[in-house]
Tab-separated table of C-alpha atoms in Angstrom:
chain	number	residue	atom	x	y	z
A	710	ASP	CA	10.665	-23.749	14.509
A	711	VAL	CA	12.831	-26.472	13.064
A	712	LYS	CA	12.694	-29.582	15.132
A	713	VAL	CA	15.373	-32.235	15.076
A	714	THR	CA	14.588	-35.177	17.285
A	715	GLN	CA	16.841	-38.024	18.305
A	716	SER	CA	15.173	-41.230	19.379
A	717	SER	CA	17.013	-41.684	22.672
A	718	ARG	CA	18.573	-39.338	25.198
A	719	TYR	CA	20.566	-42.058	26.952
A	720	LEU	CA	21.597	-45.530	25.803
A	721	VAL	CA	23.637	-48.267	27.439
A	722	LYS	CA	24.805	-51.076	25.175
A	723	ARG	CA	27.129	-54.019	25.472
A	724	THR	CA	30.339	-54.460	23.527
A	725	GLY	CA	29.659	-56.170	20.211
A	726	GLU	CA	26.017	-55.139	19.981
A	727	LYS	CA	24.632	-53.507	16.860
A	728	VAL	CA	23.331	-50.081	17.802
A	729	PHE	CA	20.920	-47.840	15.929
A	730	LEU	CA	20.666	-44.107	16.607
A	731	GLU	CA	17.711	-42.447	14.925
A	732	CYS	CA	17.259	-38.823	13.932
A	733	VAL	CA	14.185	-37.169	12.444
A	734	GLN	CA	13.775	-33.588	11.201
A	735	ASP	CA	10.530	-31.906	10.250
A	736	MET	CA	11.655	-29.079	7.960
A	737	ASP	CA	12.267	-30.913	4.687
A	738	HIS	CA	16.021	-30.256	4.869
A	739	GLU	CA	18.176	-32.055	2.341
A	740	ASN	CA	21.375	-32.070	4.384
A	741	MET	CA	21.704	-34.150	7.529
A	742	PHE	CA	24.766	-34.884	9.644
A	743	TRP	CA	25.974	-37.065	12.484
A	744	TYR	CA	28.594	-35.652	14.843
A	745	ARG	CA	30.321	-37.114	17.820
A	746	GLN	CA	31.105	-34.813	20.759
A	747	ASP	CA	33.942	-35.608	23.148
A	748	PRO	CA	35.565	-33.280	25.725
A	749	GLY	CA	38.510	-31.443	24.239
A	750	LEU	CA	37.822	-32.774	20.752
A	751	GLY	CA	34.789	-30.695	19.845
A	752	LEU	CA	32.269	-31.886	17.294
A	753	ARG	CA	33.690	-34.387	14.863
A	754	LEU	CA	31.816	-35.329	11.718
A	755	ILE	CA	31.064	-39.037	11.315
A	756	TYR	CA	28.823	-39.179	8.233
A	757	PHE	CA	26.570	-36.855	6.290
A	758	SER	CA	23.918	-37.073	3.626
A	759	TYR	CA	22.782	-34.582	0.965
A	760	ASP	CA	19.794	-36.545	-0.218
A	761	VAL	CA	17.822	-39.726	0.221
A	762	LYS	CA	19.995	-42.814	-0.175
A	763	MET	CA	23.088	-40.621	-0.398
A	764	LYS	CA	25.864	-40.791	2.163
A	765	GLU	CA	29.328	-39.340	2.493
A	766	LYS	CA	32.064	-40.184	4.970
A	767	GLY	CA	33.062	-37.517	7.386
A	768	ASP	CA	36.289	-37.283	9.349
A	769	ILE	CA	35.828	-40.325	11.613
A	770	PRO	CA	33.627	-42.902	9.820
A	771	GLU	CA	35.416	-46.033	11.016
A	772	GLY	CA	33.105	-48.371	12.923
A	773	TYR	CA	29.970	-46.543	11.782
A	774	SER	CA	27.524	-46.686	8.901
A	775	VAL	CA	24.393	-44.708	8.073
A	776	SER	CA	21.055	-45.097	6.397
A	777	ARG	CA	18.793	-42.519	4.788
A	778	GLU	CA	15.744	-44.179	3.301
A	779	LYS	CA	13.494	-41.137	3.764
A	780	LYS	CA	14.346	-37.465	3.569
A	781	GLU	CA	13.346	-36.727	7.148
A	782	ARG	CA	15.185	-39.634	8.789
A	783	PHE	CA	18.914	-40.238	9.122
A	784	SER	CA	20.139	-43.225	11.101
A	785	LEU	CA	23.582	-43.881	12.526
A	786	ILE	CA	24.567	-47.523	12.937
A	787	LEU	CA	27.329	-48.903	15.091
A	788	GLU	CA	27.953	-52.277	13.502
A	789	SER	CA	29.683	-53.763	16.544
A	790	ALA	CA	29.790	-51.369	19.470
A	791	SER	CA	33.093	-50.894	21.239
A	792	THR	CA	33.957	-49.064	24.455
A	793	ASN	CA	35.794	-46.333	22.522
A	794	GLN	CA	32.470	-45.411	20.936
A	795	THR	CA	31.143	-44.259	24.290
A	796	SER	CA	30.304	-40.638	23.550
A	797	MET	CA	27.647	-37.993	22.959
A	798	TYR	CA	26.163	-38.243	19.465
A	799	LEU	CA	24.532	-35.223	17.857
A	800	CYS	CA	22.419	-35.204	14.744
A	801	ALA	CA	21.984	-31.998	12.740
A	802	SER	CA	20.104	-30.837	9.682
A	803	ILE	CA	21.068	-27.873	7.530
A	804	SER	CA	19.051	-26.015	4.962
A	805	PRO	CA	21.164	-25.213	1.864
A	806	ASP	CA	19.889	-21.670	1.549
A	807	VAL	CA	20.209	-20.883	5.235
A	808	THR	CA	23.286	-22.872	6.203
A	809	GLU	CA	22.349	-22.795	9.889
A	810	ALA	CA	22.683	-26.198	11.545
A	811	PHE	CA	19.826	-27.310	13.763
A	812	PHE	CA	20.860	-29.923	16.269
A	813	GLY	CA	19.007	-32.694	17.996
A	814	GLN	CA	19.142	-32.967	21.764
A	815	GLY	CA	21.907	-35.543	21.638
A	816	THR	CA	22.206	-39.209	22.562
A	817	ARG	CA	24.651	-40.124	25.285
A	818	LEU	CA	25.792	-43.638	24.448
A	819	THR	CA	27.669	-45.771	26.935
A	820	VAL	CA	29.194	-49.030	25.732
A	821	VAL	CA	30.066	-51.453	28.525
B	399	GLY	CA	39.887	-31.177	4.100
B	400	GLU	CA	39.203	-28.219	6.310
B	401	ASN	CA	40.851	-27.998	9.726
B	402	VAL	CA	39.671	-25.528	12.362
B	403	GLU	CA	41.726	-24.735	15.445
B	404	GLN	CA	40.184	-22.923	18.403
B	405	HIS	CA	41.802	-21.181	21.398
B	406	PRO	CA	41.650	-21.051	24.317
B	407	SER	CA	40.059	-24.289	25.441
B	408	THR	CA	38.921	-22.693	28.706
B	409	LEU	CA	38.395	-19.046	29.584
B	410	SER	CA	37.300	-17.423	32.834
B	411	VAL	CA	36.394	-13.742	32.978
B	412	GLN	CA	34.890	-11.478	35.579
B	413	GLU	CA	31.309	-10.485	35.015
B	414	GLY	CA	31.204	-7.289	33.011
B	415	ASP	CA	34.570	-7.854	31.348
B	416	SER	CA	35.066	-8.858	27.718
B	417	ALA	CA	35.846	-12.318	26.354
B	418	VAL	CA	37.595	-13.160	23.092
B	419	ILE	CA	37.780	-16.573	21.443
B	420	LYS	CA	39.933	-17.132	18.382
B	421	CYS	CA	39.804	-19.641	15.543
B	422	THR	CA	41.964	-20.352	12.532
B	423	TYR	CA	41.017	-22.327	9.452
B	424	SER	CA	43.084	-24.019	6.781
B	425	ASP	CA	40.999	-24.051	3.591
B	426	SER	CA	41.055	-20.695	1.815
B	427	ALA	CA	37.892	-21.750	-0.058
B	428	SER	CA	35.838	-21.628	3.158
B	429	ASN	CA	33.437	-18.710	3.022
B	430	TYR	CA	31.033	-19.101	5.933
B	431	PHE	CA	31.981	-18.937	9.611
B	432	PRO	CA	29.325	-19.508	12.263
B	433	TRP	CA	29.599	-19.583	16.037
B	434	TYR	CA	27.539	-21.911	18.188
B	435	LYS	CA	26.798	-21.745	21.900
B	436	GLN	CA	26.111	-24.879	23.915
B	437	GLU	CA	24.762	-24.420	27.412
B	438	LEU	CA	25.136	-27.230	29.893
B	439	GLY	CA	22.945	-30.182	28.932
B	440	LYS	CA	21.553	-28.454	25.868
B	441	ARG	CA	22.075	-28.646	22.127
B	442	PRO	CA	24.403	-26.231	20.278
B	443	GLN	CA	22.643	-23.180	18.874
B	444	LEU	CA	23.785	-20.622	16.352
B	445	ILE	CA	24.525	-17.223	17.909
B	446	ILE	CA	26.212	-15.322	15.103
B	447	ASP	CA	27.805	-15.953	11.742
B	448	ILE	CA	29.878	-14.111	9.170
B	449	ARG	CA	30.522	-14.580	5.484
B	450	SER	CA	33.817	-14.031	3.732
B	451	ASN	CA	32.723	-10.841	2.020
B	452	VAL	CA	32.325	-9.125	5.412
B	453	GLY	CA	35.046	-8.172	7.885
B	454	GLU	CA	32.961	-7.678	10.995
B	455	LYS	CA	29.450	-8.294	12.234
B	456	LYS	CA	27.773	-7.235	15.481
B	457	ASP	CA	24.674	-8.325	17.306
B	458	GLN	CA	24.192	-6.473	20.600
B	459	ARG	CA	27.010	-7.646	22.928
B	460	ILE	CA	28.396	-10.170	20.463
B	461	ALA	CA	30.657	-9.464	17.510
B	462	VAL	CA	32.648	-11.561	15.095
B	463	THR	CA	35.639	-10.441	13.060
B	464	LEU	CA	37.189	-12.170	10.065
B	465	ASN	CA	40.666	-11.814	8.591
B	466	LYS	CA	40.651	-13.721	5.309
B	467	THR	CA	44.303	-13.081	4.592
B	468	ALA	CA	45.405	-14.603	7.870
B	469	LYS	CA	42.586	-17.163	7.821
B	470	HIS	CA	41.381	-16.444	11.299
B	471	PHE	CA	38.177	-15.230	12.891
B	472	SER	CA	37.250	-14.269	16.423
B	473	LEU	CA	34.226	-14.017	18.688
B	474	HIS	CA	34.014	-11.016	20.989
B	475	ILE	CA	31.581	-10.840	23.890
B	476	THR	CA	31.374	-7.539	25.740
B	477	GLU	CA	29.837	-6.782	29.160
B	478	THR	CA	29.730	-10.475	29.978
B	479	GLN	CA	26.885	-11.828	32.070
B	480	PRO	CA	26.450	-15.123	33.964
B	481	GLU	CA	24.202	-16.466	31.200
B	482	ASP	CA	27.139	-16.224	28.813
B	483	SER	CA	28.719	-19.191	30.609
B	484	ALA	CA	28.700	-22.031	28.075
B	485	VAL	CA	30.839	-23.904	25.574
B	486	TYR	CA	31.381	-21.981	22.350
B	487	PHE	CA	32.238	-23.631	19.041
B	488	CYS	CA	33.495	-21.954	15.915
B	489	ALA	CA	33.015	-23.587	12.529
B	490	ALA	CA	33.965	-23.122	8.900
B	491	SER	CA	32.173	-24.119	5.746
B	492	MET	CA	32.371	-23.723	2.005
B	493	THR	CA	28.811	-23.087	0.924
B	494	ASN	CA	28.299	-24.766	-2.393
B	495	PHE	CA	24.609	-24.738	-3.208
B	496	GLY	CA	23.602	-27.700	-1.169
B	497	ASN	CA	26.896	-29.285	-0.271
B	498	GLU	CA	27.572	-27.442	2.957
B	499	LYS	CA	29.683	-29.305	5.479
B	500	LEU	CA	30.451	-27.637	8.779
B	501	THR	CA	33.849	-28.330	10.322
B	502	PHE	CA	33.926	-27.374	13.995
B	503	GLY	CA	36.677	-26.264	16.305
B	504	THR	CA	37.363	-28.052	19.563
B	505	GLY	CA	35.332	-25.665	21.695
B	506	THR	CA	35.965	-23.083	24.420
B	507	ARG	CA	34.433	-23.414	27.845
B	508	LEU	CA	33.673	-19.870	28.990
B	509	THR	CA	33.002	-19.274	32.672
B	510	ILE	CA	31.746	-15.920	33.877
B	511	ILE	CA	32.775	-15.211	37.459
B	512	PRO	CA	30.141	-13.176	39.370
């Protein structure tokens, strides 16, 4: 079974803090993604990566950056957290030949 | 880029009845259309998918249909059961040998009434 693990299930951060969300997958997948899930808005793509040190902007990259130093790890960084970044964040990895997305358990981030 | 619209946003059906969720996509180059189910408090999981060279696919009580000309696809659940209650997401992708990017719809919250 593919396992995608996010470092935290719940996080509470203060406005202006730098926040790191970590995601690790154990199936040697090249493609990894960060989505944000909000009620009524579905899953919106923030950033994705096709390979180590590669990154591509998704649909809503503003206020976020990413890091992929190793194939199995994809980090989402909120440079200066704001209250409108309070949300559920989902990491996913996708195998090119399978195309199925395997999601992490999600991190519910609250910015106060 | 790709845009996926999904309707309805909420759907309630009596147990045993059928449920239909519809999605439209904008990019005619998209060729892969998966459906994900997210139960309360859990991660989304793939339940069925269809590729553009196929018009319909079935898996027990679940079926997906695709109309490439109209650029829409639908999820059909027959003989609904309480465990079908969840949020369902459609998605579209252009598979490109390693450059897959899934664009999701806004989700449908399906409630099965016992």
